[in-house]
Short mmCIF file of C-alpha atoms in Angstrom, two decimals:
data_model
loop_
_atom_site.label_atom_id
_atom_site.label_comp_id
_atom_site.label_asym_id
_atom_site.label_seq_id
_atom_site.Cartn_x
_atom_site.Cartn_y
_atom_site.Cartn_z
CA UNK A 1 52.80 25.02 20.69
CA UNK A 2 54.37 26.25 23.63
CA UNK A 3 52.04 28.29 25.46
CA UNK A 4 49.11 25.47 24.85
CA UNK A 5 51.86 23.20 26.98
CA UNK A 6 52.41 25.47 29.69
CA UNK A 7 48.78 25.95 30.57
CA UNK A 8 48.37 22.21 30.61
CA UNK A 9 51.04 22.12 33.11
CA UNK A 10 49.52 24.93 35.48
CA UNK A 11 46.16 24.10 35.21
CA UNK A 12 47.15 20.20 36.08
CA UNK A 13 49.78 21.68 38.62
CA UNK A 14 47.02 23.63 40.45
CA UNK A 15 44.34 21.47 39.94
CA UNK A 16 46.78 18.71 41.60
CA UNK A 17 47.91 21.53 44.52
CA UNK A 18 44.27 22.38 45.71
CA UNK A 19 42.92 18.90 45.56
CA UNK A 20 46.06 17.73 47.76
CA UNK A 21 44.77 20.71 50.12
CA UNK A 22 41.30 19.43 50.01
CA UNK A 23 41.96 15.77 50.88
CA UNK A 24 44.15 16.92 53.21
CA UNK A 25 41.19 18.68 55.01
CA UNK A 26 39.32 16.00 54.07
CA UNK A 27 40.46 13.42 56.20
CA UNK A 28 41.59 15.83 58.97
CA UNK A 29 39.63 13.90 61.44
CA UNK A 30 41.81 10.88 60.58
CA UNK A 31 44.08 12.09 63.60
CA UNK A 32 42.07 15.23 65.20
CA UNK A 33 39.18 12.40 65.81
CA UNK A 34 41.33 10.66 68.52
CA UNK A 35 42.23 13.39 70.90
CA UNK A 36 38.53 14.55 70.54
CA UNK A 37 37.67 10.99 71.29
CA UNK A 38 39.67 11.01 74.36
CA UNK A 39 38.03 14.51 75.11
CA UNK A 40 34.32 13.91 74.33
CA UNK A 41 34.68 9.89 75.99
CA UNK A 42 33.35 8.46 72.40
CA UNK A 43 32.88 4.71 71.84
CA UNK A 44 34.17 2.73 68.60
CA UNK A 45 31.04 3.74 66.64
CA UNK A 46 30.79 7.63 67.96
CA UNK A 47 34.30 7.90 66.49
CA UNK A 48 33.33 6.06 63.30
CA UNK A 49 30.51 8.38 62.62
CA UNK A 50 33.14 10.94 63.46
CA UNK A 51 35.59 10.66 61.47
CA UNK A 52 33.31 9.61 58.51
CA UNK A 53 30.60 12.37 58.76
CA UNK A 54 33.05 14.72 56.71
CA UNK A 55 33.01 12.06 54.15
CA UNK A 56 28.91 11.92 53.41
CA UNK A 57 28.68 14.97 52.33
CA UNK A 58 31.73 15.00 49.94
CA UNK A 59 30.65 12.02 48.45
CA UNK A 60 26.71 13.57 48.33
CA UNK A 61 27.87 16.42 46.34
CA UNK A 62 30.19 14.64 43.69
CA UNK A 63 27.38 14.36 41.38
CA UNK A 64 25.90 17.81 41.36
CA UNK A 65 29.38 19.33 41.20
CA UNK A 66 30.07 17.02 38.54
CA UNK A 67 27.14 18.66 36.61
CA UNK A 68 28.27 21.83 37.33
CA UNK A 69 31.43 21.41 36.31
CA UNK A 70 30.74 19.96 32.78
CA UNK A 71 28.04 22.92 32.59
CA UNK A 72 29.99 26.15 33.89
CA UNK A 73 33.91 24.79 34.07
CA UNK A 74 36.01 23.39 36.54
CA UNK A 75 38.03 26.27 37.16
CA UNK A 76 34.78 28.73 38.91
CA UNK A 77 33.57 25.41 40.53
CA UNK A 78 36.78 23.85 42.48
CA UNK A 79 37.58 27.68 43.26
CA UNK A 80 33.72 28.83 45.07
CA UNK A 81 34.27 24.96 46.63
CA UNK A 82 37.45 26.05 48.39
CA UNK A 83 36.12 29.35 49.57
CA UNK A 84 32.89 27.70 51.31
CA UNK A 85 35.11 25.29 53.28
CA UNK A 86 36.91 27.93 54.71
CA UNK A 87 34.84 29.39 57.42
CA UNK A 88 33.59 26.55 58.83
CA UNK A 89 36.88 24.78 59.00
CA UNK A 90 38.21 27.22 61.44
CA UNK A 91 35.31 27.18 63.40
CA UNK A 92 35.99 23.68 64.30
CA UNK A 93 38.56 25.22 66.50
CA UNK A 94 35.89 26.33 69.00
CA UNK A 95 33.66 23.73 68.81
CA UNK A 96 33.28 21.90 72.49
CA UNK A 97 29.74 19.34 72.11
CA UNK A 98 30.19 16.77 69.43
CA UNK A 99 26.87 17.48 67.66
CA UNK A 100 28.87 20.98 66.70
CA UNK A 101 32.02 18.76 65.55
CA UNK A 102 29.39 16.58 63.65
CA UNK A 103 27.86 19.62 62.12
CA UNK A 104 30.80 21.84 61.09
CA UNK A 105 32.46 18.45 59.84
CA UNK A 106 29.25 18.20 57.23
CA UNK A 107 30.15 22.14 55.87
CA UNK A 108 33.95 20.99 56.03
CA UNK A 109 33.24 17.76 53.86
CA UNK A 110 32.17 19.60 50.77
CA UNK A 111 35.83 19.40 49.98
CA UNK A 112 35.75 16.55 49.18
CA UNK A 113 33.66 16.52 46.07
CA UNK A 114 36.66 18.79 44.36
CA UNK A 115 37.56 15.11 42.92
CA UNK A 116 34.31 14.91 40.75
CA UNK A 117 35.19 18.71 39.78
CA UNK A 118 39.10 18.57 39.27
CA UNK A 119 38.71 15.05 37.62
CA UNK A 120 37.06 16.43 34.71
CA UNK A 121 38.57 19.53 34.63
CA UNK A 122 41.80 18.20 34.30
CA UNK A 123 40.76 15.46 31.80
CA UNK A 124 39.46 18.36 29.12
CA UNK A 125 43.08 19.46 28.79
CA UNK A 126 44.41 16.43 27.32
CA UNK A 127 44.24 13.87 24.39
CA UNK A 128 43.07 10.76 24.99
CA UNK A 129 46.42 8.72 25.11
CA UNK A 130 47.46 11.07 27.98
CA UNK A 131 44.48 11.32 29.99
CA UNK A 132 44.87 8.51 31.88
CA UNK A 133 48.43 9.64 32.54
CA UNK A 134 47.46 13.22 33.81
CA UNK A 135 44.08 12.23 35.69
CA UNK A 136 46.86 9.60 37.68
CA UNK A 137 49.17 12.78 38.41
CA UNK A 138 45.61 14.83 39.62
CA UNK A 139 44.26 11.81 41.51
CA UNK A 140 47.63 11.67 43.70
CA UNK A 141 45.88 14.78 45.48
CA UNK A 142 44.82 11.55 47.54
CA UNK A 143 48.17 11.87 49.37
CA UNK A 144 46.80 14.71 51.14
CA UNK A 145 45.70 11.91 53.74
CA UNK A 146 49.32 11.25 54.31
CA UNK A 147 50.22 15.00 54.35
CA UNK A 148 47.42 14.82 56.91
CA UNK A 149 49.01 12.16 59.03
CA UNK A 150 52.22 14.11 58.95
CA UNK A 151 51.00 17.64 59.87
CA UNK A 152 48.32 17.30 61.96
CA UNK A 153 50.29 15.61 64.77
CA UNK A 154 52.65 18.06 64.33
CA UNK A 155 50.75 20.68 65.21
CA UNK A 156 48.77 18.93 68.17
CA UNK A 157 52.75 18.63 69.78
CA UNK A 158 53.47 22.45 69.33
CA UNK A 159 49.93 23.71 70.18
CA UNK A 160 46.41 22.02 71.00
CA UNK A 161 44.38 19.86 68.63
CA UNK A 162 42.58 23.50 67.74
CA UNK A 163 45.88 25.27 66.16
CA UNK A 164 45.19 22.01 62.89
CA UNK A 165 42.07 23.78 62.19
CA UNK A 166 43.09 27.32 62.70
CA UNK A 167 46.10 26.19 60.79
CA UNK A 168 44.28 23.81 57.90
CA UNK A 169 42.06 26.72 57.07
CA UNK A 170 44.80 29.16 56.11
CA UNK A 171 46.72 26.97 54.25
CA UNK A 172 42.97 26.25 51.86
CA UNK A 173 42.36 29.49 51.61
CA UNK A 174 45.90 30.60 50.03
CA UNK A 175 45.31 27.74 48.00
CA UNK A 176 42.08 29.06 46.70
CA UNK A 177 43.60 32.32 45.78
CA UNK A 178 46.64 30.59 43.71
CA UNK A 179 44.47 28.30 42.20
CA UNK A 180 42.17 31.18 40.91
CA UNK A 181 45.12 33.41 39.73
CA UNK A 182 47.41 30.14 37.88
CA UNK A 183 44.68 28.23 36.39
CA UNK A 184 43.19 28.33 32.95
CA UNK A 185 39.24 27.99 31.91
CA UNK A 186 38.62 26.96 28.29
CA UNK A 187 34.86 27.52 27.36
CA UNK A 188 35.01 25.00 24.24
CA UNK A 189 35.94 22.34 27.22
CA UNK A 190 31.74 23.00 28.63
CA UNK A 191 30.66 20.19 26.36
CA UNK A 192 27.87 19.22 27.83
CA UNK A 193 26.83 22.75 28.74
CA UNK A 194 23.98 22.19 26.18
CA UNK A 195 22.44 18.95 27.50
CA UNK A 196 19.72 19.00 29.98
CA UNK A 197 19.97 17.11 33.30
CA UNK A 198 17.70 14.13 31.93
CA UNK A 199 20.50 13.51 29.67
CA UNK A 200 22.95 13.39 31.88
CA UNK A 201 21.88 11.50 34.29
CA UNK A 202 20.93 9.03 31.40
CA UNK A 203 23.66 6.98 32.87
CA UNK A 204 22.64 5.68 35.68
CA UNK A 205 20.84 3.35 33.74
CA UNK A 206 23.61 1.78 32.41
CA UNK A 207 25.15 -1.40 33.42
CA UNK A 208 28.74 -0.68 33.14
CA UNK A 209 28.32 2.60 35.58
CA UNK A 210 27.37 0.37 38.54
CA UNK A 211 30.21 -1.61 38.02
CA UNK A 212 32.46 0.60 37.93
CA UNK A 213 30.77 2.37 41.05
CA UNK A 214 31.43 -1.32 42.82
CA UNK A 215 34.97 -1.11 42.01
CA UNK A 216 35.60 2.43 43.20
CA UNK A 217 33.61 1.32 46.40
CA UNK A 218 36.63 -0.22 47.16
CA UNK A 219 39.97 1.00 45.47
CA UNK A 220 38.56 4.83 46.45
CA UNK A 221 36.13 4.26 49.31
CA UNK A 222 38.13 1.59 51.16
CA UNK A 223 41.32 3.59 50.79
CA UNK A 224 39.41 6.93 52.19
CA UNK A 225 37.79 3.98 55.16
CA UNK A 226 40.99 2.84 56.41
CA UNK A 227 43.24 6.20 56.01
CA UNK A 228 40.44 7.10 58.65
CA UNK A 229 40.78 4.64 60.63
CA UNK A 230 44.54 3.44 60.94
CA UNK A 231 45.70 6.04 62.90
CA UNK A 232 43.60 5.18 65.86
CA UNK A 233 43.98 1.08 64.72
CA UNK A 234 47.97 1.33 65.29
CA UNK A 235 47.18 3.18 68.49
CA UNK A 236 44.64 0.98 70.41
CA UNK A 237 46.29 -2.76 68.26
CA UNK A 238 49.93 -2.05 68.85
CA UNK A 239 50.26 0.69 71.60
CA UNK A 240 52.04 3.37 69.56
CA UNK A 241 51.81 7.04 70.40
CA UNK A 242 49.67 9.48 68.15
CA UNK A 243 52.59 10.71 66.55
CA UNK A 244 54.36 7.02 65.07
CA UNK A 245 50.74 6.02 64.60
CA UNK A 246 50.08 8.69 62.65
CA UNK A 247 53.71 7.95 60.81
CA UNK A 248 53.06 4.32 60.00
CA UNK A 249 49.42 4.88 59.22
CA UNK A 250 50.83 7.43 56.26
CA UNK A 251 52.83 4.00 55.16
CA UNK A 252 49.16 3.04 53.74
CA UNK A 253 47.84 6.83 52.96
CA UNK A 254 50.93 8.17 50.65
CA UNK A 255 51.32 5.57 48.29
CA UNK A 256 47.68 5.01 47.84
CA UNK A 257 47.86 9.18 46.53
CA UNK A 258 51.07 9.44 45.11
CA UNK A 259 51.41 6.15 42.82
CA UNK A 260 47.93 6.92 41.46
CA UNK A 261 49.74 8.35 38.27
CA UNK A 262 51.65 5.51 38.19
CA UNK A 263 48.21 3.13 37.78
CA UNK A 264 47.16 5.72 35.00
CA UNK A 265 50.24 5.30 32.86
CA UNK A 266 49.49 1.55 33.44
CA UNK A 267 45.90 1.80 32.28
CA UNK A 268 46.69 3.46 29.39
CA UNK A 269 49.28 0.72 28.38
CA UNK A 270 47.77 -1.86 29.47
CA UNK A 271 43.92 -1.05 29.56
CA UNK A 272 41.64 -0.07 32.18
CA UNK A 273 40.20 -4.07 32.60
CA UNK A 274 43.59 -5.74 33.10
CA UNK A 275 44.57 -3.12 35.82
CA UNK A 276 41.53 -3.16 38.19
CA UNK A 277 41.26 -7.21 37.66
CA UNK A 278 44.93 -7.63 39.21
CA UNK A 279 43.95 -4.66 42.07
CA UNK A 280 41.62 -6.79 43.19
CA UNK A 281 42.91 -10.06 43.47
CA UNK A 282 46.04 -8.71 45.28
CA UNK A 283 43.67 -6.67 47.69
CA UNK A 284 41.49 -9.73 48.23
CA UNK A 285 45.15 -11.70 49.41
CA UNK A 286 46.18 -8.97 51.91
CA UNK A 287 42.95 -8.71 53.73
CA UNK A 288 42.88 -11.94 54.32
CA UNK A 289 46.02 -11.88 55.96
CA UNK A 290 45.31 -8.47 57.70
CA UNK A 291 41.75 -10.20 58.83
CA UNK A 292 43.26 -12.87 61.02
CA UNK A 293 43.07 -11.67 64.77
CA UNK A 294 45.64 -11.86 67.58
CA UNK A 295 45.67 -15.50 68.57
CA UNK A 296 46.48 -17.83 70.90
CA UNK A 297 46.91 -21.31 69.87
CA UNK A 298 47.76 -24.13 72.09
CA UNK A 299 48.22 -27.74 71.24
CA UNK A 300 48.21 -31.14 73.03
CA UNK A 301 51.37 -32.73 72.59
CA UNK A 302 53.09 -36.36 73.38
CA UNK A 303 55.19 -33.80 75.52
CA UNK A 304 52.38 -31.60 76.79
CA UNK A 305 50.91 -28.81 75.93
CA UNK A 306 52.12 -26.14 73.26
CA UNK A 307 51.64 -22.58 73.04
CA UNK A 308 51.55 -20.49 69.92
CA UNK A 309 51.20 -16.93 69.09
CA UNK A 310 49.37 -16.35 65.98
CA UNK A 311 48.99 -12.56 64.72
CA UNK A 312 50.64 -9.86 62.00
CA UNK A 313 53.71 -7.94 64.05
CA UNK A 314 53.32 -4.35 63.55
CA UNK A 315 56.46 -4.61 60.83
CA UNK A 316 54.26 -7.39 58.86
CA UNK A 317 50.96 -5.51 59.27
CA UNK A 318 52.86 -2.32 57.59
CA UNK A 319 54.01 -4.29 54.77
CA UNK A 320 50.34 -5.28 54.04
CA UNK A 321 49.50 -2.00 54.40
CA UNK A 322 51.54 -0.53 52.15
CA UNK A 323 51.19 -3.13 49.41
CA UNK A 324 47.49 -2.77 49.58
CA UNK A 325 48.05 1.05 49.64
CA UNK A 326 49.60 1.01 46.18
CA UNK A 327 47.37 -1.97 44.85
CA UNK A 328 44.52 0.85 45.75
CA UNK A 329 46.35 3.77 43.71
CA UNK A 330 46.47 1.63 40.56
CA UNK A 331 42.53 0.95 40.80
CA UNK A 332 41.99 4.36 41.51
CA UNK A 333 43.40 5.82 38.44
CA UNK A 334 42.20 2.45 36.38
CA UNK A 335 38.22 2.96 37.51
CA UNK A 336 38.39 6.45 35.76
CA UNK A 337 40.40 5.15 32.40
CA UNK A 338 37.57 3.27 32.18
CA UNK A 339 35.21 6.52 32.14
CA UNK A 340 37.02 8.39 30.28
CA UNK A 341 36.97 5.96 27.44
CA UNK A 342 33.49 4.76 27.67
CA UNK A 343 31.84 8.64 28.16
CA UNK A 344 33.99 11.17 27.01
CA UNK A 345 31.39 13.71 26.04
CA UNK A 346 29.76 13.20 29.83
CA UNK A 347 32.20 12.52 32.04
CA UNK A 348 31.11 15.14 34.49
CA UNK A 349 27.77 13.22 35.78
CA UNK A 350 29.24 9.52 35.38
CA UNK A 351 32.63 10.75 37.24
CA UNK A 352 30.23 12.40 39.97
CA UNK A 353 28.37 9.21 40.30
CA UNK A 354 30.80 6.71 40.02
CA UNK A 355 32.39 9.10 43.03
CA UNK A 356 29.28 9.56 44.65
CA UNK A 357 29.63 5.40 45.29
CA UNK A 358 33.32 5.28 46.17
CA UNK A 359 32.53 8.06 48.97
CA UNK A 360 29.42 6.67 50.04
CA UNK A 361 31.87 3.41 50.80
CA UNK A 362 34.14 5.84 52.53
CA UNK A 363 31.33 7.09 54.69
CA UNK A 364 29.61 3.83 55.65
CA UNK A 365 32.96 1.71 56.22
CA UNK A 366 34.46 3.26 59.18
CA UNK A 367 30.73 3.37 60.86
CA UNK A 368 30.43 -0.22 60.11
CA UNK A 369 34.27 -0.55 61.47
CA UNK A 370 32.71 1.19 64.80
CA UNK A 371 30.00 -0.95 64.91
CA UNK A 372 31.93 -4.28 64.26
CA UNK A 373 34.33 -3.92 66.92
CA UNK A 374 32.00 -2.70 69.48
CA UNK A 375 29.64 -5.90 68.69
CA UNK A 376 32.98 -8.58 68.31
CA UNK A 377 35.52 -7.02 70.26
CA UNK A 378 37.88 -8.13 67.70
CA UNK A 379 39.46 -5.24 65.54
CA UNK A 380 40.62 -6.66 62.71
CA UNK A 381 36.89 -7.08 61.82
CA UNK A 382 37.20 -4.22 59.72
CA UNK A 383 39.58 -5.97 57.34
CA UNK A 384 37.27 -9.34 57.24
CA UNK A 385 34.29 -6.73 55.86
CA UNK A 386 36.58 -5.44 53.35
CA UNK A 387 37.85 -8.82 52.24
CA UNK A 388 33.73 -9.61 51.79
CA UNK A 389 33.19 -6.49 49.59
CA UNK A 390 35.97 -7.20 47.76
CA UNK A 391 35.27 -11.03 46.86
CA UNK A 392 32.12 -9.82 45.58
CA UNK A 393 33.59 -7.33 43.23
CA UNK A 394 36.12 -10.13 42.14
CA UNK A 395 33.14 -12.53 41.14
CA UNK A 396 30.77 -10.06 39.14
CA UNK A 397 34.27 -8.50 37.68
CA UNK A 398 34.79 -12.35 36.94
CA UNK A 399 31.23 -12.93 35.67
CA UNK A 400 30.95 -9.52 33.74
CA UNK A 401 34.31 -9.01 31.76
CA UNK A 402 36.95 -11.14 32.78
CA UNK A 403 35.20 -14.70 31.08
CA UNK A 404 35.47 -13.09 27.65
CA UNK A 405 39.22 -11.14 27.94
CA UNK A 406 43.01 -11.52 28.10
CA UNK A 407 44.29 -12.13 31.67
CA UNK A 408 46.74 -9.58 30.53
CA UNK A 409 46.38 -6.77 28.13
CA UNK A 410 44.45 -4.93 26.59
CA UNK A 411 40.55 -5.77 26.34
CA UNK A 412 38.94 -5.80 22.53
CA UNK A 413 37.04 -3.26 21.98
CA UNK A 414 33.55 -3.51 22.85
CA UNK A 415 30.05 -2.51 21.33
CA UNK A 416 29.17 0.45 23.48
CA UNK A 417 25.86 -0.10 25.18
CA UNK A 418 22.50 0.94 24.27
CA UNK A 419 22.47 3.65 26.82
CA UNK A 420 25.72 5.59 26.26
CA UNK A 421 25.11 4.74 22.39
CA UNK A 422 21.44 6.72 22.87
CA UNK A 423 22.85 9.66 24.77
CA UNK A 424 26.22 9.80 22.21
CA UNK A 425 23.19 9.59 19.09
CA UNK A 426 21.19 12.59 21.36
CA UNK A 427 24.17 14.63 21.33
CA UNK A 428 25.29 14.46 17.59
CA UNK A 429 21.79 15.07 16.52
CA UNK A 430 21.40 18.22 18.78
CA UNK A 431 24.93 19.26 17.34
CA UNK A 432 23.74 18.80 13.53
CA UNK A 433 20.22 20.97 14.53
CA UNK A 434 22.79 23.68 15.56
#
């Protein structure tokens, strides 16, 4: 009984340590994108495009890695992902033109799809009424933004901005080697090592998939957007240095990683549906206070005219922050309760997709940030987007699930859909014919 316990620790211990690494590489450009935007004399977009190219092809590669990792294992998969980052993550230290920054930050952003592999990895090791528990404690790897926040500057004080890559490298490649030597692969766990790729992909004609690839749009790919782009935000909005920008912008980044097991012991309580309803609708009231720009107000008086200040201090704008921040680690870990239950037997593809979405939302948000602010001149534009996106996700949530279940609590079960039900019944038969 023991030893099945302690290999569930080290292989969720691990799993947790390198994708903490590879976030934290991840978003490097989160703070090495502004002295390289002071260096290269890059506009609002430039550094959107920037900081976000890492993200593309993370979120590209979810879904193949995903189907890899439900075919050969997690364990051989997250460790050949950390190795391939390596290489080109140091070589960002002697890159000079930014088409070589854009280009080594596409190699460098295959770290990011470790989610879709340690997601699933770590979900095979546990019973059902725990998963949602431990894939919270694996998803806090997301607080390698803030270890990002806290490092990086660090090093750009006691060196150059080139010792974080130099640096960033070594630290993923002793990762690799622990992760390799610690962790555990369990053969019986390659469930869907039998299906072929039609199968899988089978559900991206469900309904409920898209959904759910709406929500993470926003809990995953607007927390990934704005960890980007708060550093630089703080900077240019308040006048901090890159340092206590980088420190309050890690008031949003760590407990949108950490608390993410927190939302999974919630969604296991209190169901997936409740959770992610509640996300939004306390996201949807922050941005609409972060979305209102520094104003001046004045007013004709019996007395004369009145002046008022209207705008979020930088004490007020943390707050928000840092509510939102753990508003996004509940949804986080509720999005993938919700997979877990509705596709155990191919969670590999539908986690890949659904992440797929959530990092396609991380890539195209701080581009459209860019773009916004260069067009308006008015930077908290970025939050009035995200308060769009995320009234739109309230209403089909609203429209889709919400009219038929408890405001709080769990949901009743529901009839699976055709889709899931077809590729369950495809399964089961090819089981019995074995």
């Amino acid at each position: 009984m023991t030893q099945p316990r302690v290999r569930q620790g080290l292989v969720l211990g691990m799993s947790t340590l390198a994708f903490t690494v590879c976030f934290m590489v991840w978003m490097m450009f989160a703070v090495l994108g502004v002295p390289i935007k002071e260096l290269l004399q890059l506009n609002e977009t430039q550094f959107g495009l920037l900081a976000a190219t890492p993200v593309l092809t993370g979120s590209l590669v979810r879904l193949p890695l995903g189907l890899l990792t439900d075919r050969f294992g997690g364990r051989s998969v997250f460790f050949l992902l950390m190795l391939s980052c390596v290489a080109p993550l140091y070589l960002i230290s002697h890159a000079t033109a930014y088409w070589q920054f854009l280009l080594l930050g596409l190699f460098v952003g295959l770290a990011g799809g470790s989610f879709s592999v340690g997601i699933a990895y770590v979900a095979k090791w546990f019973d059902k009424e725990n998963q949602g528990f431990a894939m919270g404690i694996f998803g806090a790897g997301n607080a390698g933004a803030a270890v990002t926040k806290f490092l990086a500057p660090a090093l750009i004080a006691a060196g150059s901005w080139q010792l974080v890559p130099k640096v960033f490298s070594a630290i993923l490649f002793i990762t690799a080697l622990s992760f390799w030597f610690l962790s555990a692969e369990n053969k019986d766990h390659r469930s869907a090592s039998g299906a072929t790729l039609r199968e899988q992909l089978r559900s991206l004609k469900d309904p409920a998939v898209w959904r759910y690839c709406q929500y993470y749009s926003i809990v995953f790919g607007g927390y990934v957007a704005l960890a980007l782009w708060m550093t630089k935000y703080y900077v240019q909005e308040y006048g901090f240095s890159l340092q206590s920008a980088a420190l309050l912008a890690a008031c949003f980044s760590l407990p949108g990683g950490v608390l993410r097991a927190v939302g999974g012991w919630m969604s296991d309580r209190w169901g997936a549906q409740s959770v992610t309803w509640w996300v939004l609708w306390v996201s949807w009231i922050c941005l609409f206070l972060l979305s209102y720009p520094q104003t001046q107000l004045q007013v004709q008086t019996i007395n004369g005219t009145v002046d008022f200040h209207i705008g979020l201090n930088p004490a007020l704008f943390t707050v928000l922050l840092f509510v939102m921040g753990i508003a996004f680690a509940f949804g986080k870990a509720s999005v993938f309760k919700y997979i877990a239950n509705d596709y155990p037997k191919n969670m590999g593809a539908v986690s890949g997709i659904v992440g797929l979405a959530g990092g396609l939302g991380g890539f195209v948000l701080p581009i459209m940030f860019g773009a916004l602010v260069d067009l308006t001149g008015v930077r908290s534009s970025c939050f009035m987007l995200m308060y769009g996106v995320v009234w739109v996700s309230l209403t089909w949530m609203y429209f889709s699930e919400m009219r038929k279940s408890p405001v709080l609590g769990k949901a009743p079960t529901l009839t699976p859909s055709p889709i899931s039900s077809i590729a369950q019944g495809e399964q089961h038969v090819r089981s019995a014919k074995a």
